[in-house]
Amino acid sequence: MEIELLHQPDSAIARVTLNTKEELVAQAGAMIAMSSSINASTTLRKGKGGGVLGGLKRMVAGESLFLSVFRSPTPDGEIFLAPKFIGDLFTYELQSKELIVQATSYLASESEVDIDIGFQGFKSFFSGESIFWLVLSGRGKALLTSFGGVYEIPVNGEYIVDTSHIVAFEKSLTFSIGKANPSWWGAFFGGEGLVCRFKGRGKLYCQTHNPRDFGVTVGSRLPPR
């Protein structure tokens, strides 16, 4: 499988070339064009929910992920993928480390990459919001997206990131949620929200734009329905 990234960094798209019998798993709706020979199907991936009832509860809570599976019966099958937000794309090679990814930042992966829902580390912080997290493991390439530009930070010790700018991080990193400003007064009026303090050694990926702030800014300028 070959992945070529085009039109970076503002409006990146990916051209994926598949060999015979290779499979690509992608977020539903990510495909914008493909070879006529490629077979496509859709599947529902649910996290660990404790049986059927648990799975239904997670679906009601929004913690489900519809995925498209693309199979090429012939060599040189071609697929073009694009994210929903305007921004960049990058690949991450999974080998022995697990990667925690914000669900909206996952675009596609090789079929050997395992995808699970239900990373609980940010559960209390994101309660009441529709954001959830994926755990990627196994072996193979994962294709991830950011809102705006993306940059890699090799953490060795401690590093602080605004929570809205986190795209993904290796599970070798531990973290805690706190205020950017020592006082609640300063945190509220200074415009800096909550931050994540990562510790340990591993890679961290961040995006330049804040989707929540962008939505609030654009939404306030739209005419009422």
mmCIF file of C-alpha atoms in Angstrom:
data_model
loop_
_atom_site.group_PDB
_atom_site.id
_atom_site.type_symbol
_atom_site.label_atom_id
_atom_site.label_comp_id
_atom_site.label_asym_id
_atom_site.label_seq_id
_atom_site.Cartn_x
_atom_site.Cartn_y
_atom_site.Cartn_z
ATOM 1 C CA MET A 1 0.000 0.000 0.000
ATOM 2 C CA GLU A 2 1.279 3.443 -0.927
ATOM 3 C CA ILE A 3 -0.011 6.692 0.557
ATOM 4 C CA GLU A 4 0.727 9.985 -1.180
ATOM 5 C CA LEU A 5 -0.289 13.258 0.478
ATOM 6 C CA LEU A 6 -1.296 16.074 -1.876
ATOM 7 C CA HIS A 7 -2.162 19.784 -1.551
ATOM 8 C CA GLN A 8 -0.583 20.181 1.864
ATOM 9 C CA PRO A 9 -0.960 21.863 4.244
ATOM 10 C CA ASP A 10 -4.187 23.856 3.765
ATOM 11 C CA SER A 11 -6.431 21.429 1.865
ATOM 12 C CA ALA A 12 -4.638 18.111 2.068
ATOM 13 C CA ILE A 13 -5.999 14.972 0.413
ATOM 14 C CA ALA A 14 -4.526 11.475 0.283
ATOM 15 C CA ARG A 15 -4.089 9.226 -2.736
ATOM 16 C CA VAL A 16 -3.882 5.589 -1.621
ATOM 17 C CA THR A 17 -2.759 2.885 -4.041
ATOM 18 C CA LEU A 18 -3.711 -0.701 -3.150
ATOM 19 C CA ASN A 19 -2.194 -3.936 -4.380
ATOM 20 C CA THR A 20 -4.268 -7.022 -5.141
ATOM 21 C CA LYS A 21 -6.407 -8.121 -2.138
ATOM 22 C CA GLU A 22 -5.198 -5.250 0.046
ATOM 23 C CA GLU A 23 -7.728 -3.520 2.299
ATOM 24 C CA LEU A 24 -8.018 0.043 3.526
ATOM 25 C CA VAL A 25 -10.245 1.010 6.464
ATOM 26 C CA ALA A 26 -11.470 4.618 6.524
ATOM 27 C CA GLN A 27 -13.904 6.829 8.354
ATOM 28 C CA ALA A 28 -17.264 6.707 6.579
ATOM 29 C CA GLY A 29 -17.654 9.595 4.149
ATOM 30 C CA ALA A 30 -13.914 10.168 3.708
ATOM 31 C CA MET A 31 -13.747 8.765 0.170
ATOM 32 C CA ILE A 32 -14.013 11.378 -2.582
ATOM 33 C CA ALA A 33 -13.060 9.212 -5.600
ATOM 34 C CA MET A 34 -11.804 5.711 -6.386
ATOM 35 C CA SER A 35 -11.115 3.198 -9.133
ATOM 36 C CA SER A 36 -14.218 1.424 -10.435
ATOM 37 C CA SER A 37 -12.733 -1.987 -9.612
ATOM 38 C CA ILE A 38 -12.547 -1.378 -5.846
ATOM 39 C CA ASN A 39 -15.170 -3.021 -3.626
ATOM 40 C CA ALA A 40 -16.539 -0.911 -0.757
ATOM 41 C CA SER A 41 -18.552 -1.896 2.316
ATOM 42 C CA THR A 42 -19.513 -0.241 5.622
ATOM 43 C CA THR A 43 -19.131 -1.617 9.131
ATOM 44 C CA LEU A 44 -19.849 -0.356 12.654
ATOM 45 C CA ARG A 45 -16.990 -0.461 15.132
ATOM 46 C CA LYS A 46 -18.001 -0.232 18.777
ATOM 47 C CA GLY A 47 -15.755 -0.025 21.799
ATOM 48 C CA LYS A 48 -15.697 -2.321 24.799
ATOM 49 C CA GLY A 49 -19.173 -1.958 26.239
ATOM 50 C CA GLY A 50 -19.906 -5.150 28.126
ATOM 51 C CA GLY A 51 -22.021 -7.121 25.667
ATOM 52 C CA VAL A 52 -24.983 -6.138 23.533
ATOM 53 C CA LEU A 53 -26.577 -3.849 26.128
ATOM 54 C CA GLY A 54 -23.306 -2.061 26.735
ATOM 55 C CA GLY A 55 -22.817 -1.625 23.005
ATOM 56 C CA LEU A 56 -26.306 -0.099 22.664
ATOM 57 C CA LYS A 57 -25.630 2.312 25.520
ATOM 58 C CA ARG A 58 -22.427 3.447 23.859
ATOM 59 C CA MET A 59 -24.207 3.976 20.527
ATOM 60 C CA VAL A 60 -26.860 6.121 22.228
ATOM 61 C CA ALA A 61 -24.072 8.143 23.845
ATOM 62 C CA GLY A 62 -22.515 8.705 20.438
ATOM 63 C CA GLU A 63 -19.548 6.435 21.030
ATOM 64 C CA SER A 64 -19.669 4.490 17.802
ATOM 65 C CA LEU A 65 -17.692 4.756 14.626
ATOM 66 C CA PHE A 66 -18.923 3.924 11.152
ATOM 67 C CA LEU A 67 -16.075 2.712 8.984
ATOM 68 C CA SER A 68 -15.758 2.006 5.282
ATOM 69 C CA VAL A 69 -13.673 -0.949 4.078
ATOM 70 C CA PHE A 70 -12.149 -0.771 0.600
ATOM 71 C CA ARG A 71 -10.784 -3.912 -1.094
ATOM 72 C CA SER A 72 -8.887 -4.023 -4.342
ATOM 73 C CA PRO A 73 -9.240 -7.225 -6.436
ATOM 74 C CA THR A 74 -6.637 -5.946 -8.898
ATOM 75 C CA PRO A 75 -3.245 -4.219 -8.625
ATOM 76 C CA ASP A 76 -2.981 -0.422 -8.544
ATOM 77 C CA GLY A 77 -6.431 0.222 -7.126
ATOM 78 C CA GLU A 78 -6.680 3.923 -6.322
ATOM 79 C CA ILE A 79 -8.636 5.793 -3.634
ATOM 80 C CA PHE A 80 -8.700 9.513 -2.831
ATOM 81 C CA LEU A 81 -9.552 10.468 0.770
ATOM 82 C CA ALA A 82 -10.186 13.870 2.333
ATOM 83 C CA PRO A 83 -11.078 15.022 5.878
ATOM 84 C CA LYS A 84 -14.134 17.070 6.827
ATOM 85 C CA PHE A 85 -12.150 20.019 8.180
ATOM 86 C CA ILE A 86 -9.742 22.116 6.142
ATOM 87 C CA GLY A 87 -6.274 21.180 7.284
ATOM 88 C CA ASP A 88 -3.339 18.840 6.978
ATOM 89 C CA LEU A 89 -2.783 15.079 6.886
ATOM 90 C CA PHE A 90 0.022 12.924 8.237
ATOM 91 C CA THR A 91 0.812 9.233 8.574
ATOM 92 C CA TYR A 92 1.824 7.352 11.710
ATOM 93 C CA GLU A 93 3.496 3.936 11.559
ATOM 94 C CA LEU A 94 2.125 1.635 14.263
ATOM 95 C CA GLN A 95 4.483 -1.057 15.502
ATOM 96 C CA SER A 96 4.784 -1.711 19.211
ATOM 97 C CA LYS A 97 3.247 1.436 20.711
ATOM 98 C CA GLU A 98 -0.431 2.298 21.081
ATOM 99 C CA LEU A 99 -1.629 5.673 19.830
ATOM 100 C CA ILE A 100 -4.488 7.655 21.373
ATOM 101 C CA VAL A 101 -6.341 9.648 18.699
ATOM 102 C CA GLN A 102 -9.215 12.102 18.886
ATOM 103 C CA ALA A 103 -11.947 10.398 16.838
ATOM 104 C CA THR A 104 -12.405 13.357 14.487
ATOM 105 C CA SER A 105 -8.681 13.170 13.650
ATOM 106 C CA TYR A 106 -8.809 9.552 12.449
ATOM 107 C CA LEU A 107 -9.155 9.270 8.668
ATOM 108 C CA ALA A 108 -7.955 5.811 7.591
ATOM 109 C CA SER A 109 -5.587 2.920 8.314
ATOM 110 C CA GLU A 110 -4.333 -0.387 6.987
ATOM 111 C CA SER A 111 -6.487 -3.381 7.865
ATOM 112 C CA GLU A 112 -3.832 -4.740 10.273
ATOM 113 C CA VAL A 113 -4.321 -1.697 12.520
ATOM 114 C CA ASP A 114 -6.736 -2.404 15.395
ATOM 115 C CA ILE A 115 -9.218 0.349 16.283
ATOM 116 C CA ASP A 116 -10.950 0.487 19.653
ATOM 117 C CA ILE A 117 -13.287 3.037 21.215
ATOM 118 C CA GLY A 118 -13.420 3.929 24.851
ATOM 119 C CA PHE A 119 -10.178 5.508 26.017
ATOM 120 C CA GLN A 120 -11.228 6.699 29.483
ATOM 121 C CA GLY A 121 -8.445 9.158 30.269
ATOM 122 C CA PHE A 122 -10.359 12.232 29.064
ATOM 123 C CA LYS A 123 -13.801 10.915 30.014
ATOM 124 C CA SER A 124 -14.455 13.284 32.907
ATOM 125 C CA PHE A 125 -13.047 16.294 31.086
ATOM 126 C CA PHE A 126 -15.116 15.757 27.945
ATOM 127 C CA SER A 127 -18.318 14.754 29.738
ATOM 128 C CA GLY A 128 -21.301 16.314 28.042
ATOM 129 C CA GLU A 129 -19.476 16.733 24.730
ATOM 130 C CA SER A 130 -19.588 14.541 21.638
ATOM 131 C CA ILE A 131 -15.801 14.099 21.543
ATOM 132 C CA PHE A 132 -14.437 10.637 22.207
ATOM 133 C CA TRP A 133 -11.110 8.952 21.716
ATOM 134 C CA LEU A 134 -9.774 5.978 19.799
ATOM 135 C CA VAL A 135 -6.987 3.572 20.672
ATOM 136 C CA LEU A 136 -4.956 2.440 17.658
ATOM 137 C CA SER A 137 -2.733 -0.611 17.995
ATOM 138 C CA GLY A 138 -1.365 -3.468 15.903
ATOM 139 C CA ARG A 139 0.866 -2.887 12.897
ATOM 140 C CA GLY A 140 0.562 -0.692 9.852
ATOM 141 C CA LYS A 141 0.044 2.881 8.751
ATOM 142 C CA ALA A 142 -2.636 5.179 10.124
ATOM 143 C CA LEU A 143 -3.712 8.308 8.273
ATOM 144 C CA LEU A 144 -4.618 11.175 10.613
ATOM 145 C CA THR A 145 -5.908 14.686 10.046
ATOM 146 C CA SER A 146 -5.720 18.028 11.837
ATOM 147 C CA PHE A 147 -7.738 21.244 11.801
ATOM 148 C CA GLY A 148 -5.156 23.603 10.353
ATOM 149 C CA GLY A 149 -1.504 22.650 10.450
ATOM 150 C CA VAL A 150 -0.143 19.752 12.484
ATOM 151 C CA TYR A 151 3.160 19.532 14.304
ATOM 152 C CA GLU A 152 4.962 16.759 16.155
ATOM 153 C CA ILE A 153 6.416 17.285 19.622
ATOM 154 C CA PRO A 154 8.915 14.709 20.918
ATOM 155 C CA VAL A 155 8.187 14.840 24.652
ATOM 156 C CA ASN A 156 10.996 13.898 27.006
ATOM 157 C CA GLY A 157 9.999 15.055 30.460
ATOM 158 C CA GLU A 158 6.984 17.361 30.644
ATOM 159 C CA TYR A 159 5.007 19.368 28.093
ATOM 160 C CA ILE A 160 1.822 21.458 28.316
ATOM 161 C CA VAL A 161 -0.813 21.681 25.556
ATOM 162 C CA ASP A 162 -4.211 23.354 25.329
ATOM 163 C CA THR A 163 -6.703 20.495 25.351
ATOM 164 C CA SER A 164 -8.492 21.691 22.191
ATOM 165 C CA HIS A 165 -5.296 21.404 20.158
ATOM 166 C CA ILE A 166 -4.527 17.742 20.884
ATOM 167 C CA VAL A 167 -4.697 15.464 17.836
ATOM 168 C CA ALA A 168 -2.970 12.310 19.090
ATOM 169 C CA PHE A 169 -0.331 11.056 21.497
ATOM 170 C CA GLU A 170 1.515 7.849 22.234
ATOM 171 C CA LYS A 171 0.159 5.934 25.201
ATOM 172 C CA SER A 172 3.608 5.881 26.779
ATOM 173 C CA LEU A 173 2.818 9.433 27.921
ATOM 174 C CA THR A 174 0.892 10.077 31.115
ATOM 175 C CA PHE A 175 -1.116 13.264 31.603
ATOM 176 C CA SER A 176 -3.196 15.390 33.947
ATOM 177 C CA ILE A 177 -5.747 18.149 33.263
ATOM 178 C CA GLY A 178 -5.302 21.566 34.867
ATOM 179 C CA LYS A 179 -5.471 25.327 34.424
ATOM 180 C CA ALA A 180 -3.063 27.277 32.225
ATOM 181 C CA ASN A 181 -3.152 30.115 34.746
ATOM 182 C CA PRO A 182 -2.546 29.452 38.473
ATOM 183 C CA SER A 183 -5.765 31.305 39.378
ATOM 184 C CA TRP A 184 -9.285 30.618 38.092
ATOM 185 C CA TRP A 185 -9.717 34.386 37.621
ATOM 186 C CA GLY A 186 -6.709 34.567 35.343
ATOM 187 C CA ALA A 187 -7.680 31.381 33.503
ATOM 188 C CA PHE A 188 -11.179 32.705 32.780
ATOM 189 C CA PHE A 189 -10.328 36.254 31.709
ATOM 190 C CA GLY A 190 -7.004 35.403 30.098
ATOM 191 C CA GLY A 191 -8.695 33.357 27.409
ATOM 192 C CA GLU A 192 -6.601 30.268 28.124
ATOM 193 C CA GLY A 193 -8.769 27.285 28.945
ATOM 194 C CA LEU A 194 -7.769 23.977 30.450
ATOM 195 C CA VAL A 195 -4.442 22.432 29.533
ATOM 196 C CA CYS A 196 -3.068 18.926 29.478
ATOM 197 C CA ARG A 197 0.268 18.298 31.193
ATOM 198 C CA PHE A 198 1.978 15.371 29.503
ATOM 199 C CA LYS A 199 4.811 13.546 31.234
ATOM 200 C CA GLY A 200 7.152 10.806 30.137
ATOM 201 C CA ARG A 201 8.698 10.024 26.796
ATOM 202 C CA GLY A 202 6.800 9.761 23.532
ATOM 203 C CA LYS A 203 5.380 11.633 20.567
ATOM 204 C CA LEU A 204 2.592 14.184 20.773
ATOM 205 C CA TYR A 205 0.714 15.659 17.807
ATOM 206 C CA CYS A 206 -1.052 19.017 17.951
ATOM 207 C CA GLN A 207 -3.126 21.141 15.571
ATOM 208 C CA THR A 208 -2.842 24.888 15.034
ATOM 209 C CA HIS A 209 -6.572 25.689 15.160
ATOM 210 C CA ASN A 210 -9.238 25.169 17.814
ATOM 211 C CA PRO A 211 -12.423 23.603 16.323
ATOM 212 C CA ARG A 212 -14.596 24.749 19.233
ATOM 213 C CA ASP A 213 -13.503 28.378 19.011
ATOM 214 C CA PHE A 214 -13.852 28.304 15.235
ATOM 215 C CA GLY A 215 -17.417 27.023 15.534
ATOM 216 C CA VAL A 216 -18.346 29.692 18.060
ATOM 217 C CA THR A 217 -16.815 32.473 15.947
ATOM 218 C CA VAL A 218 -18.436 31.381 12.688
ATOM 219 C CA GLY A 219 -21.740 30.456 14.307
ATOM 220 C CA SER A 220 -22.171 33.899 15.837
ATOM 221 C CA ARG A 221 -21.966 35.451 12.371
ATOM 222 C CA LEU A 222 -24.519 33.198 10.696
ATOM 223 C CA PRO A 223 -28.100 34.416 10.256
ATOM 224 C CA PRO A 224 -30.639 32.847 12.644
ATOM 225 C CA ARG A 225 -32.668 29.943 11.298
#
